[in-house]
Amino acid sequence: MEKQILSNTLSKVQVLIMAIASGVCVANVYYNQPILQDIASSFRVSEGEAGSISVLTQVGYGLGIFFLIPLGDKINKKKLILCLLGCLFCLWLCSDRRCIDGTSFW
């Protein structure tokens, strides 16, 4: 019987997919900056208040990296991802969805 040797290297396609996913995740932090003036006028808030969106987004991203990434070393990654997705879904259910149609900002 021949033993099947498992390769521990990533294929070029896998590396490309991970690079694209990483780029989209990081770019997501900066998507709101060019349209902050439009956001401010749509929600009838000052540009300074709308500018806090960028700050809070970057702070949240940094805190997520600081606190969630190390959990991948301590907890099974599949369980961690499922738990985080479950928490995200619960937060979505609890969110004020009226802000989608523009009737409420807070």
mmCIF file of C-alpha atoms in Angstrom:
data_model
loop_
_atom_site.group_PDB
_atom_site.id
_atom_site.type_symbol
_atom_site.label_atom_id
_atom_site.label_comp_id
_atom_site.label_asym_id
_atom_site.label_seq_id
_atom_site.Cartn_x
_atom_site.Cartn_y
_atom_site.Cartn_z
ATOM 1 C CA MET A 1 0.000 0.000 0.000
ATOM 2 C CA GLU A 2 1.172 3.428 -0.847
ATOM 3 C CA LYS A 3 0.932 6.090 1.797
ATOM 4 C CA GLN A 4 -0.777 9.234 0.723
ATOM 5 C CA ILE A 5 1.319 12.270 1.550
ATOM 6 C CA LEU A 6 -0.655 15.352 2.452
ATOM 7 C CA SER A 7 0.801 18.599 1.259
ATOM 8 C CA ASN A 8 0.988 21.398 3.812
ATOM 9 C CA THR A 9 1.494 24.074 1.188
ATOM 10 C CA LEU A 10 -1.201 26.288 -0.227
ATOM 11 C CA SER A 11 -2.002 26.346 -3.902
ATOM 12 C CA LYS A 12 -1.753 29.564 -5.896
ATOM 13 C CA VAL A 13 -5.544 29.727 -6.132
ATOM 14 C CA GLN A 14 -5.916 29.501 -2.345
ATOM 15 C CA VAL A 15 -3.354 32.246 -1.835
ATOM 16 C CA LEU A 16 -5.137 34.423 -4.402
ATOM 17 C CA ILE A 17 -8.525 33.896 -2.725
ATOM 18 C CA MET A 18 -7.104 34.736 0.714
ATOM 19 C CA ALA A 19 -5.350 37.834 -0.677
ATOM 20 C CA ILE A 20 -8.585 39.084 -2.243
ATOM 21 C CA ALA A 21 -10.560 38.388 0.928
ATOM 22 C CA SER A 22 -7.978 40.208 3.047
ATOM 23 C CA GLY A 23 -7.956 43.176 0.693
ATOM 24 C CA VAL A 24 -11.749 43.446 0.747
ATOM 25 C CA CYS A 25 -11.823 43.256 4.562
ATOM 26 C CA VAL A 26 -9.208 45.969 4.968
ATOM 27 C CA ALA A 27 -10.749 48.158 2.257
ATOM 28 C CA ASN A 28 -14.102 47.898 4.027
ATOM 29 C CA VAL A 29 -12.687 50.104 6.798
ATOM 30 C CA TYR A 30 -12.099 52.941 4.306
ATOM 31 C CA TYR A 31 -15.175 52.734 2.024
ATOM 32 C CA ASN A 32 -17.151 55.357 3.966
ATOM 33 C CA GLN A 33 -14.546 58.125 3.871
ATOM 34 C CA PRO A 34 -15.234 59.483 0.356
ATOM 35 C CA ILE A 35 -18.970 59.733 1.037
ATOM 36 C CA LEU A 36 -18.979 61.231 4.542
ATOM 37 C CA GLN A 37 -20.447 64.512 3.295
ATOM 38 C CA ASP A 38 -23.304 62.627 1.626
ATOM 39 C CA ILE A 39 -23.870 60.592 4.790
ATOM 40 C CA ALA A 40 -24.002 63.785 6.860
ATOM 41 C CA SER A 41 -26.579 65.392 4.581
ATOM 42 C CA SER A 42 -28.681 62.216 4.329
ATOM 43 C CA PHE A 43 -28.955 61.809 8.096
ATOM 44 C CA ARG A 44 -29.034 65.571 8.772
ATOM 45 C CA VAL A 45 -26.000 65.537 11.083
ATOM 46 C CA SER A 46 -22.862 67.663 11.035
ATOM 47 C CA GLU A 47 -19.847 66.578 9.028
ATOM 48 C CA GLY A 48 -17.920 66.236 12.288
ATOM 49 C CA GLU A 49 -20.461 63.744 13.601
ATOM 50 C CA ALA A 50 -20.384 61.852 10.319
ATOM 51 C CA GLY A 51 -16.573 61.849 10.510
ATOM 52 C CA SER A 52 -16.802 59.865 13.713
ATOM 53 C CA ILE A 53 -18.024 56.965 11.562
ATOM 54 C CA SER A 54 -14.521 56.562 10.122
ATOM 55 C CA VAL A 55 -12.875 56.845 13.514
ATOM 56 C CA LEU A 56 -15.196 54.339 15.153
ATOM 57 C CA THR A 57 -14.855 51.939 12.228
ATOM 58 C CA GLN A 58 -11.066 51.965 12.466
ATOM 59 C CA VAL A 59 -11.108 51.676 16.265
ATOM 60 C CA GLY A 60 -13.499 48.720 16.027
ATOM 61 C CA TYR A 61 -11.320 47.067 13.400
ATOM 62 C CA GLY A 62 -8.221 47.530 15.555
ATOM 63 C CA LEU A 63 -9.933 46.214 18.684
ATOM 64 C CA GLY A 64 -11.224 43.237 16.724
ATOM 65 C CA ILE A 65 -7.727 42.384 15.545
ATOM 66 C CA PHE A 66 -6.309 42.901 19.031
ATOM 67 C CA PHE A 67 -8.872 40.755 20.858
ATOM 68 C CA LEU A 68 -10.274 38.262 18.328
ATOM 69 C CA ILE A 69 -7.214 37.155 16.373
ATOM 70 C CA PRO A 70 -5.428 35.687 19.436
ATOM 71 C CA LEU A 71 -8.529 33.602 20.161
ATOM 72 C CA GLY A 72 -7.706 31.600 17.039
ATOM 73 C CA ASP A 73 -4.681 30.227 18.875
ATOM 74 C CA LYS A 74 -6.692 29.234 21.949
ATOM 75 C CA ILE A 75 -10.024 28.058 20.511
ATOM 76 C CA ASN A 76 -10.899 25.754 17.633
ATOM 77 C CA LYS A 77 -11.103 28.043 14.589
ATOM 78 C CA LYS A 78 -14.291 26.473 13.211
ATOM 79 C CA LYS A 79 -16.104 26.922 16.529
ATOM 80 C CA LEU A 80 -14.781 30.487 16.826
ATOM 81 C CA ILE A 81 -16.041 31.423 13.359
ATOM 82 C CA LEU A 82 -19.455 29.890 14.018
ATOM 83 C CA CYS A 83 -19.698 31.660 17.380
ATOM 84 C CA LEU A 84 -18.723 35.019 15.863
ATOM 85 C CA LEU A 85 -21.214 34.596 13.024
ATOM 86 C CA GLY A 86 -23.921 33.699 15.545
ATOM 87 C CA CYS A 87 -23.112 36.806 17.598
ATOM 88 C CA LEU A 88 -23.168 38.934 14.459
ATOM 89 C CA PHE A 89 -26.564 37.519 13.486
ATOM 90 C CA CYS A 90 -27.951 38.249 16.980
ATOM 91 C CA LEU A 91 -26.642 41.810 16.799
ATOM 92 C CA TRP A 92 -28.289 42.213 13.416
ATOM 93 C CA LEU A 93 -31.601 41.012 14.826
ATOM 94 C CA CYS A 94 -31.324 43.463 17.727
ATOM 95 C CA SER A 95 -30.329 46.408 15.566
ATOM 96 C CA ASP A 96 -32.613 49.293 14.783
ATOM 97 C CA ARG A 97 -33.519 48.364 11.226
ATOM 98 C CA ARG A 98 -35.635 51.496 10.844
ATOM 99 C CA CYS A 99 -32.474 53.398 9.939
ATOM 100 C CA ILE A 100 -32.396 51.532 6.618
ATOM 101 C CA ASP A 101 -35.329 53.506 5.208
ATOM 102 C CA GLY A 102 -33.982 56.783 6.601
ATOM 103 C CA THR A 103 -36.612 57.391 9.262
ATOM 104 C CA SER A 104 -34.328 56.943 12.252
ATOM 105 C CA PHE A 105 -30.601 57.312 12.724
ATOM 106 C CA TRP A 106 -30.379 56.247 16.391
#
